[in-house]
Short mmCIF file of C-alpha atoms and ligand atoms in Angstrom, two decimals:
data_model
loop_
_atom_site.label_atom_id
_atom_site.label_comp_id
_atom_site.label_asym_id
_atom_site.label_seq_id
_atom_site.Cartn_x
_atom_site.Cartn_y
_atom_site.Cartn_z
CA UNK I 1 78.21 186.30 174.19
CA UNK I 2 79.43 184.51 177.30
CA UNK I 3 78.88 180.76 177.35
CA UNK I 4 76.87 179.27 180.21
CA UNK I 5 76.21 175.76 181.47
CA UNK I 6 72.61 176.76 182.16
CA UNK I 7 70.72 178.83 179.59
CA UNK I 8 67.66 180.60 180.98
CA UNK I 9 64.85 181.52 178.59
CA UNK I 10 61.54 182.82 179.84
CA UNK I 11 62.07 181.18 183.24
CA UNK I 12 63.06 177.78 181.81
CA UNK I 13 66.49 176.76 182.96
CA UNK I 14 67.90 174.63 180.17
CA UNK I 15 70.75 172.51 181.53
CA UNK I 16 69.46 172.23 185.10
CA UNK I 17 67.16 169.68 186.75
CA UNK I 18 64.81 167.66 184.58
CA UNK I 19 65.41 167.73 180.82
CA UNK I 20 63.09 170.24 179.16
CA UNK I 21 60.36 168.84 176.92
CA UNK I 22 60.28 170.45 173.50
CA UNK I 23 57.29 169.86 171.23
CA UNK I 24 57.56 170.33 167.47
CA UNK I 25 55.08 172.28 165.38
CA UNK I 26 54.94 170.76 161.92
CA UNK I 27 52.00 172.46 160.20
CA UNK I 28 52.14 173.26 156.47
CA UNK I 29 50.23 176.53 156.70
CA UNK I 30 49.37 179.16 159.24
CA UNK I 31 46.05 177.53 160.13
CA UNK I 32 47.65 174.18 160.97
CA UNK I 33 50.48 175.86 162.82
CA UNK I 34 48.04 177.85 164.91
CA UNK I 35 46.02 174.73 165.81
CA UNK I 36 49.15 172.84 166.87
CA UNK I 37 50.40 175.75 168.98
CA UNK I 38 47.05 175.92 170.73
CA UNK I 39 47.27 172.22 171.53
CA UNK I 40 50.73 172.71 173.03
CA UNK I 41 49.22 175.15 175.51
CA UNK I 42 47.31 172.23 177.03
CA UNK I 43 50.34 169.97 177.30
CA UNK I 44 53.15 169.73 179.88
CA UNK I 45 55.63 171.17 177.38
CA UNK I 46 58.55 173.42 178.35
CA UNK I 47 59.43 174.60 174.87
CA UNK I 48 58.13 174.55 171.30
CA UNK I 49 60.07 173.98 168.11
CA UNK I 50 58.72 175.46 164.93
CA UNK I 51 59.90 173.23 162.08
CA UNK I 52 60.14 175.80 159.34
CA UNK I 53 60.88 173.17 156.69
CA UNK I 54 57.29 171.91 157.04
CA UNK I 55 55.86 175.38 156.30
CA UNK I 56 54.81 176.09 152.69
CA UNK I 57 55.63 179.79 152.99
CA UNK I 58 59.17 179.26 154.21
CA UNK I 59 60.68 181.03 151.17
CA UNK I 60 59.04 184.34 152.07
CA UNK I 61 60.70 186.15 154.98
CA UNK I 62 57.49 188.12 155.67
CA UNK I 63 55.48 184.92 156.09
CA UNK I 64 58.15 183.52 158.41
CA UNK I 65 58.05 186.63 160.57
CA UNK I 66 54.26 186.60 160.56
CA UNK I 67 54.08 182.96 161.76
CA UNK I 68 56.52 183.75 164.55
CA UNK I 69 54.30 186.65 165.61
CA UNK I 70 51.31 184.29 165.70
CA UNK I 71 53.23 181.69 167.71
CA UNK I 72 54.38 184.26 170.21
CA UNK I 73 50.82 185.49 170.69
CA UNK I 74 49.55 181.94 171.36
CA UNK I 75 52.54 180.86 173.47
CA UNK I 76 53.75 184.05 175.18
CA UNK I 77 55.73 182.26 177.91
CA UNK I 78 57.09 179.33 175.97
CA UNK I 79 60.65 179.42 174.65
CA UNK I 80 60.41 179.15 170.86
CA UNK I 81 63.04 177.35 168.81
CA UNK I 82 63.05 177.90 165.03
CA UNK I 83 64.49 175.06 162.97
CA UNK I 84 64.97 174.22 159.31
CA UNK I 85 65.94 170.65 158.50
CA UNK I 86 66.94 169.52 155.02
CA UNK I 87 65.82 166.18 153.58
CA UNK I 88 69.18 164.61 154.26
CA UNK I 89 68.79 165.48 157.93
CA UNK I 90 65.26 164.08 158.11
CA UNK I 91 63.47 167.29 157.10
CA UNK I 92 60.89 168.13 154.44
CA UNK I 93 62.66 170.50 152.07
CA UNK I 94 66.05 171.42 150.77
CA UNK I 95 67.55 174.89 150.76
CA UNK I 96 70.56 176.69 149.37
CA UNK I 97 73.22 178.10 151.68
CA UNK I 98 72.08 181.61 150.78
CA UNK I 99 68.43 180.71 151.40
CA UNK I 100 69.38 179.26 154.76
CA UNK I 101 71.24 182.41 155.72
CA UNK I 102 68.23 184.59 154.84
CA UNK I 103 65.82 182.29 156.65
CA UNK I 104 67.90 182.30 159.83
CA UNK I 105 68.02 186.10 159.74
CA UNK I 106 64.24 186.32 159.23
CA UNK I 107 63.58 183.91 162.09
CA UNK I 108 65.96 185.75 164.41
CA UNK I 109 64.37 189.09 163.58
CA UNK I 110 60.90 187.54 163.82
CA UNK I 111 61.24 187.02 167.56
CA UNK I 112 62.09 183.37 168.19
CA UNK I 113 64.17 182.74 171.34
CA UNK I 114 66.46 180.12 169.88
CA UNK I 115 67.50 179.22 166.41
CA UNK I 116 68.81 175.88 165.23
CA UNK I 117 72.04 176.21 163.26
CA UNK I 118 73.05 173.05 161.45
CA UNK I 119 76.78 172.38 161.57
CA UNK I 120 76.89 171.23 157.95
CA UNK I 121 74.67 173.97 156.65
CA UNK I 122 77.43 175.83 154.86
CA UNK I 123 79.20 172.88 153.40
CA UNK I 124 78.00 170.03 151.25
CA UNK I 125 81.42 168.47 151.59
CA UNK I 126 81.98 165.43 153.75
CA UNK I 127 82.84 166.11 157.39
CA UNK I 128 86.22 164.49 157.38
CA UNK I 129 87.82 166.85 154.86
CA UNK I 130 89.58 170.12 155.65
CA UNK I 131 86.94 171.94 153.65
CA UNK I 132 84.75 171.72 156.72
CA UNK I 133 86.52 174.93 157.77
CA UNK I 134 84.33 176.77 155.23
CA UNK I 135 81.35 175.28 156.98
CA UNK I 136 82.81 176.57 160.24
CA UNK I 137 82.88 180.15 158.98
CA UNK I 138 79.32 179.88 157.73
CA UNK I 139 78.21 178.39 161.04
CA UNK I 140 79.92 181.12 163.03
CA UNK I 141 78.25 183.83 160.93
CA UNK I 142 74.82 182.35 161.54
CA UNK I 143 75.50 182.21 165.28
CA UNK I 144 76.52 185.87 165.17
CA UNK I 145 73.33 186.78 163.28
CA UNK I 146 71.30 185.14 166.05
CA UNK I 147 73.30 186.87 168.77
CA UNK I 148 72.87 190.28 167.18
CA UNK I 149 69.10 189.80 167.58
CA UNK I 150 69.45 188.59 171.17
CA UNK I 151 68.59 185.04 170.07
CA UNK I 152 70.45 181.95 171.32
CA UNK I 153 71.96 179.53 168.83
CA UNK I 154 71.46 175.79 169.10
CA UNK I 155 74.30 174.21 167.13
CA UNK I 156 73.05 170.93 165.74
CA UNK I 157 74.35 167.98 163.86
CA UNK I 158 72.28 165.15 162.38
CA UNK I 159 73.11 161.68 161.28
CA UNK I 160 69.93 160.28 159.88
CA UNK I 161 71.34 156.95 158.77
CA UNK I 162 74.07 155.95 161.19
CA UNK I 163 75.77 156.55 164.52
CA UNK I 164 79.25 158.05 164.31
CA UNK I 165 81.99 156.82 166.66
CA UNK I 166 82.18 158.38 170.13
CA UNK I 167 85.25 160.34 169.13
CA UNK I 168 83.43 161.97 166.24
CA UNK I 169 80.34 162.76 168.31
CA UNK I 170 82.55 164.51 170.86
CA UNK I 171 84.46 166.29 168.13
CA UNK I 172 81.31 167.73 166.58
CA UNK I 173 79.84 168.83 169.91
CA UNK I 174 83.13 170.47 170.92
CA UNK I 175 83.42 172.10 167.51
CA UNK I 176 79.99 173.73 167.73
CA UNK I 177 80.76 174.90 171.25
CA UNK I 178 84.05 176.40 170.08
CA UNK I 179 82.24 178.16 167.22
CA UNK I 180 79.99 180.01 169.64
CA UNK I 181 76.80 177.90 169.93
CA UNK I 182 74.89 178.48 173.19
CA UNK I 183 73.55 174.92 173.22
CA UNK I 184 75.01 171.97 171.27
CA UNK I 185 72.96 169.11 169.93
CA UNK I 186 73.45 165.89 168.03
CA UNK I 187 70.88 163.36 166.80
CA UNK I 188 72.05 159.99 165.51
CA UNK I 189 70.38 156.91 164.06
CA UNK I 190 71.25 153.62 165.75
CA UNK I 191 71.56 150.61 163.46
CA UNK I 192 72.02 148.18 166.32
CA UNK I 193 71.52 148.37 170.10
CA UNK I 194 75.23 149.00 170.74
CA UNK I 195 74.96 152.28 168.83
CA UNK I 196 72.66 153.62 171.55
CA UNK I 197 75.40 152.88 174.08
CA UNK I 198 77.85 154.85 171.97
CA UNK I 199 75.56 157.89 171.97
CA UNK I 200 74.88 157.67 175.70
CA UNK I 201 78.57 157.17 176.53
CA UNK I 202 79.54 160.15 174.37
CA UNK I 203 76.89 162.28 176.08
CA UNK I 204 78.17 161.41 179.55
CA UNK I 205 81.77 162.17 178.56
CA UNK I 206 80.86 165.41 176.86
CA UNK I 207 78.86 166.66 179.84
CA UNK I 208 81.41 165.51 182.37
CA UNK I 209 84.59 166.58 180.66
CA UNK I 210 84.11 169.14 177.91
CA UNK I 211 80.82 170.98 178.03
CA UNK I 212 80.69 174.70 178.79
CA UNK I 213 77.12 174.96 177.44
CA UNK I 214 74.01 172.72 177.69
CA UNK I 215 74.24 169.54 175.61
CA UNK I 216 71.34 167.81 173.86
CA UNK I 217 71.64 164.35 172.36
CA UNK I 218 69.34 161.65 171.11
CA UNK I 219 69.39 158.31 169.39
CA UNK I 220 66.39 158.26 167.05
CA UNK I 221 64.08 155.39 166.16
CA UNK I 222 62.55 152.79 168.44
CA UNK I 223 65.92 151.53 169.61
CA UNK I 224 66.88 154.95 170.88
CA UNK I 225 63.89 155.44 173.22
CA UNK I 226 66.00 155.32 176.36
CA UNK I 227 68.03 158.33 175.17
CA UNK I 228 64.83 160.40 175.10
CA UNK I 229 64.07 159.80 178.75
CA UNK I 230 67.38 159.47 180.59
CA UNK I 231 68.80 162.95 179.99
CA UNK I 232 68.93 163.66 183.70
CA UNK I 233 71.39 160.77 184.07
CA UNK I 234 73.54 161.47 181.02
CA UNK I 235 73.35 165.27 181.07
CA UNK I 236 71.23 165.79 177.95
CA UNK I 237 69.22 168.97 178.58
CA UNK I 238 66.28 168.88 176.13
CA UNK I 239 64.12 166.02 174.87
CA UNK I 240 61.73 166.20 171.93
CA UNK I 241 58.27 164.75 172.50
CA UNK I 242 55.38 164.48 170.06
CA UNK I 243 51.91 165.94 170.12
CA UNK I 244 50.13 164.13 167.32
CA UNK I 245 52.55 164.06 164.41
CA UNK I 246 56.16 163.35 165.41
CA UNK I 247 58.89 165.37 163.70
CA UNK I 248 61.52 162.63 163.97
CA UNK I 249 61.37 158.86 164.43
CA UNK I 250 61.10 157.57 168.00
CA UNK I 251 59.60 160.64 169.66
CA UNK I 252 57.45 159.77 172.66
CA UNK I 253 54.04 161.42 173.23
CA UNK I 254 54.48 164.37 175.58
CA UNK I 255 52.42 163.13 178.52
CA UNK I 256 54.18 159.74 178.60
CA UNK I 257 57.50 161.50 178.30
CA UNK I 258 56.70 163.77 181.23
CA UNK I 259 55.77 160.76 183.42
CA UNK I 260 59.04 158.98 182.60
CA UNK I 261 61.12 162.11 183.26
CA UNK I 262 59.40 162.69 186.59
CA UNK I 263 60.02 159.13 187.71
CA UNK I 264 63.74 159.41 186.97
CA UNK I 265 63.88 162.85 188.56
CA UNK I 266 62.46 161.53 191.83
CA UNK I 267 64.97 158.68 191.95
CA UNK I 268 67.83 160.98 191.05
CA UNK I 269 66.94 163.51 193.72
CA UNK I 270 66.96 160.72 196.31
CA UNK I 271 70.26 159.36 195.09
CA UNK I 272 71.95 162.77 195.11
CA UNK I 273 70.83 163.36 198.69
CA UNK I 274 72.32 159.98 199.66
CA UNK I 275 75.56 160.82 197.88
CA UNK I 276 75.99 164.15 199.55
CA UNK I 277 75.45 162.50 202.91
CA UNK I 278 78.15 159.93 202.20
CA UNK I 279 81.36 161.06 203.84
CA UNK I 280 84.24 162.60 201.90
CA UNK I 281 84.76 162.56 198.16
CA UNK I 282 87.26 160.53 196.24
CA UNK I 283 90.02 162.90 195.28
CA UNK I 284 91.69 163.04 191.91
CA UNK I 285 95.23 161.91 191.43
CA UNK I 286 97.42 164.16 189.28
CA UNK I 287 100.48 162.63 187.65
CA UNK I 288 103.11 165.22 186.83
CA UNK I 289 106.69 165.04 185.65
CA UNK I 290 108.96 165.46 182.66
CA UNK I 291 108.10 163.99 179.27
CA UNK I 292 108.86 160.30 179.21
CA UNK I 293 108.66 159.70 182.95
CA UNK I 294 105.87 157.20 182.22
CA UNK I 295 102.78 159.17 183.33
CA UNK I 296 100.44 157.60 180.77
CA UNK I 297 101.59 154.01 181.34
CA UNK I 298 101.46 154.38 185.12
CA UNK I 299 98.00 155.96 184.83
CA UNK I 300 96.70 152.82 183.09
CA UNK I 301 98.08 150.58 185.80
CA UNK I 302 96.79 152.78 188.63
CA UNK I 303 93.35 152.92 187.07
CA UNK I 304 93.16 149.11 187.19
CA UNK I 305 94.25 148.99 190.81
CA UNK I 306 92.27 151.92 192.21
CA UNK I 307 89.22 151.76 189.94
CA UNK I 308 89.65 155.45 189.06
CA UNK I 309 88.84 156.84 185.61
CA UNK I 310 91.73 158.04 183.44
CA UNK I 311 92.16 161.36 181.71
CA UNK I 312 95.12 162.75 179.79
CA UNK I 313 95.37 166.55 179.56
CA UNK I 314 97.10 166.46 176.17
CA UNK I 315 94.34 164.25 174.79
CA UNK I 316 91.68 166.51 176.34
CA UNK I 317 93.20 169.53 174.60
CA UNK I 318 93.52 167.72 171.28
CA UNK I 319 89.91 166.63 171.52
CA UNK I 320 88.66 170.07 172.39
CA UNK I 321 90.69 171.84 169.74
CA UNK I 322 90.17 169.17 167.12
CA UNK I 323 93.86 169.07 166.28
CA UNK I 324 97.20 167.77 167.56
CA UNK I 325 99.47 169.29 170.22
CA UNK I 326 102.08 169.57 167.53
CA UNK I 327 99.80 171.67 165.31
CA UNK I 328 98.77 173.86 168.27
CA UNK I 329 102.42 174.65 169.03
CA UNK I 330 103.09 175.37 165.38
CA UNK I 331 99.99 177.42 164.58
CA UNK I 332 99.12 179.13 167.86
CA UNK I 333 102.35 179.01 169.84
CA UNK I 334 103.38 177.59 173.19
CA UNK I 335 101.84 180.41 175.26
CA UNK I 336 98.44 179.59 173.83
CA UNK I 337 98.93 175.90 174.62
CA UNK I 338 99.79 176.76 178.24
CA UNK I 339 96.50 178.70 178.50
CA UNK I 340 94.68 175.62 177.22
CA UNK I 341 96.36 173.51 179.88
CA UNK I 342 95.10 175.80 182.64
CA UNK I 343 91.63 175.83 181.09
CA UNK I 344 91.72 172.05 181.07
CA UNK I 345 92.52 171.84 184.79
CA UNK I 346 89.77 174.32 185.56
CA UNK I 347 87.23 172.25 183.66
CA UNK I 348 88.36 169.06 185.33
CA UNK I 349 88.07 170.52 188.82
CA UNK I 350 84.52 169.28 189.08
CA UNK I 351 85.58 165.65 188.58
CA UNK I 352 86.54 163.24 191.28
CA UNK I 353 87.94 159.73 191.30
CA UNK I 354 90.03 160.51 188.20
CA UNK I 355 93.70 159.96 187.44
CA UNK I 356 94.77 163.01 185.50
CA UNK I 357 97.90 162.44 183.46
CA UNK I 358 99.40 165.91 182.93
CA UNK I 359 101.53 167.26 180.10
CA UNK I 360 105.16 167.64 181.13
CA UNK I 361 104.98 171.42 181.52
CA UNK I 362 101.81 171.53 183.64
CA UNK I 363 103.44 172.05 187.03
CA UNK I 364 105.46 175.05 185.90
CA UNK I 365 102.53 177.46 186.29
CA UNK I 366 101.61 178.36 189.85
CA UNK I 367 97.93 178.61 188.96
CA UNK I 368 97.96 175.03 187.69
CA UNK I 369 99.57 173.77 190.88
CA UNK I 370 96.90 175.52 192.95
CA UNK I 371 94.14 173.93 190.86
CA UNK I 372 95.67 170.47 191.24
CA UNK I 373 96.17 170.79 194.98
CA UNK I 374 92.63 172.01 195.44
CA UNK I 375 91.22 168.93 193.75
CA UNK I 376 93.51 166.05 194.60
CA UNK I 377 96.88 164.54 195.32
CA UNK I 378 99.86 165.44 193.12
CA UNK I 379 102.26 162.61 192.28
CA UNK I 380 105.60 163.48 190.67
CA UNK I 381 107.34 160.86 188.54
CA UNK I 382 111.05 161.37 187.91
CA UNK I 383 113.71 159.77 185.71
CA UNK I 384 117.31 160.44 184.74
CA UNK I 385 117.84 162.27 181.42
CA UNK I 386 119.40 159.11 179.95
CA UNK I 387 116.29 157.09 180.82
CA UNK I 388 114.08 159.78 179.29
CA UNK I 389 116.06 159.80 176.07
CA UNK I 390 115.74 156.04 175.81
CA UNK I 391 111.96 156.22 176.25
CA UNK I 392 111.26 159.09 173.82
CA UNK I 393 113.77 158.14 171.13
CA UNK I 394 111.20 156.80 168.63
CA UNK I 395 108.39 159.21 169.37
CA UNK I 396 108.08 162.42 167.38
CA UNK I 397 104.82 163.73 168.79
CA UNK I 398 106.38 166.18 171.26
CA UNK I 399 107.14 169.56 169.71
CA UNK I 400 109.65 170.54 172.42
CA UNK I 401 111.82 167.49 171.78
CA UNK I 402 111.77 167.55 168.00
CA UNK I 403 115.38 168.08 166.94
CA UNK I 404 116.36 168.22 170.62
CA UNK I 405 116.65 164.58 171.55
CA UNK I 406 119.94 164.79 173.41
CA UNK I 407 120.90 164.22 177.03
CA UNK I 408 122.22 167.81 177.54
CA UNK I 409 118.98 169.37 176.24
CA UNK I 410 116.80 167.13 178.38
CA UNK I 411 119.01 167.64 181.46
CA UNK I 412 118.95 171.41 181.05
CA UNK I 413 115.17 171.70 180.64
CA UNK I 414 114.62 169.27 183.50
CA UNK I 415 116.88 171.36 185.74
CA UNK I 416 114.93 174.51 184.86
CA UNK I 417 111.70 172.79 185.91
CA UNK I 418 113.00 170.88 188.92
CA UNK I 419 112.04 173.43 191.61
CA UNK I 420 108.49 173.77 190.22
CA UNK I 421 108.01 170.00 190.03
CA UNK I 422 109.25 169.46 193.58
CA UNK I 423 107.17 172.28 195.04
CA UNK I 424 104.03 170.85 193.45
CA UNK I 425 104.52 167.23 194.52
CA UNK I 426 102.78 165.56 197.46
CA UNK I 427 104.45 162.26 196.56
CA UNK I 428 107.59 161.71 194.46
CA UNK I 429 108.49 158.38 192.86
CA UNK I 430 111.65 157.71 190.83
CA UNK I 431 110.92 155.46 187.85
CA UNK I 432 114.42 154.52 186.58
CA UNK I 433 114.82 150.77 186.13
CA UNK I 434 111.39 150.07 187.62
CA UNK I 435 108.47 148.36 185.90
CA UNK I 436 105.15 150.19 185.51
CA UNK I 437 103.69 147.78 188.07
CA UNK I 438 106.38 148.60 190.62
CA UNK I 439 105.84 152.34 190.23
CA UNK I 440 102.07 151.94 190.58
CA UNK I 441 102.55 149.76 193.65
CA UNK I 442 104.71 152.41 195.29
CA UNK I 443 102.17 155.15 194.55
CA UNK I 444 99.26 153.09 195.93
CA UNK I 445 101.14 152.40 199.15
CA UNK I 446 101.91 156.08 199.65
CA UNK I 447 98.43 157.23 198.66
CA UNK I 448 97.04 155.68 201.82
CA UNK I 449 98.09 158.76 203.76
CA UNK I 450 95.98 160.98 201.51
CA UNK I 451 92.71 159.22 200.62
C1 LIG G 501 105.24 169.12 177.13
C2 LIG G 501 104.94 167.80 177.37
C3 LIG G 501 103.98 167.03 176.59
C4 LIG G 501 102.93 167.98 175.93
C5 LIG G 501 103.60 169.09 175.19
C6 LIG G 501 104.55 169.92 176.06
C7 LIG G 501 106.23 169.81 177.99
O1 LIG G 501 103.32 166.09 177.44
O2 LIG G 501 102.10 168.54 176.91
O3 LIG G 501 104.28 168.51 174.12
O4 LIG G 501 106.31 171.04 177.98
O5 LIG G 501 106.96 169.10 178.73
P1 LIG G 501 103.99 164.68 177.92
O6 LIG G 501 104.78 164.99 179.13
O7 LIG G 501 102.80 163.81 178.26
O8 LIG G 501 104.78 164.16 176.80
#
């Protein structure tokens, strides 16, 4: 299935405009479930989530399919999400991996529109170990089961007792996206107010830099309230509101939630109109040049002076792939890495006001040069091979230079790339014997012609 930034289900565009309000159904039997679904009909809800872990008949596939039939009859136009949450993730029951697999299949066949696939479902092992790969396979299979039935998969990850670091939140969201999820979601538990900032910051970065599908995030509990209403600002596409019994701590009653979302939506619409009226957009600045010409250091200095954000294409790729450049070269080959570089530039095209520090080989591909020129000013940094050798001597992170740290090798590769570098550059600055500050100063002075 092709991934999309906006997922449309029964006329609801998830990932566009106001965040969609999803209301959980937490009944223990069919009677309770029916009553809750009927109440949802009266509420300003965009979607409903059937929490299968609350249902006493969850072990019987026929009962699961029958409940879904009932829900569909009561809510014919409402996108239905089917979810099972284990106790550890804040749910009501536990389940074996095999049971989970069967349940997901029953729910997908039963006619839900979306199914929640927990990232850890196939693995009881801690996230940080390599064994998570087994979990990956399990996750991918569940996504495929959903897709075979025409059902979308919501990849989800839960931290019921803590808030992981931003890096880890991004890693999990990217991982689920890479494994085929149509929507990616993470719920965390803040232990202090700063944790809410971490979640919001990670959401903004994910939506701005990495997301190819809608993203859903929330900080649970009272402290996390803001994360349930400000999705239009951060990019989070769905928010869970309560109708009677909440299914997770901190959920806001649906009508209050709707009022808050509408207020933000009005302000946002006004602000966007203002922005589009404002003349011109701040272009990006692309730093290109051979390894060791100082792109990353100069980027830091320029960011301070110009107030632009910083982004490093190698870091972007490592983040998205969940591994190092070195491992990508070794396991997938250089050609594959070059594809990733182009993909990175394509994704970053929508940014502005960003200093993009490019991997040394970026300017060699014509397509990359076109993407850079379309979105900003290209600045080439140069240095003599001797200077390069001096700067990279103690760094072993670059696969191309491993075992090749000699002046002749560097000079030869540099010569091969020279024409491409020069053709791409709007501005060229030599860095030999200059401080980072001096190089940044020179770039700023010459940027005036372009911005
Ligand atoms: C490369 C340069 C590296 C990195 C990769 C390949 C190259 O980036 O993208 O190891 O082909 O020159 P830096 O220039 O930031 O070291």
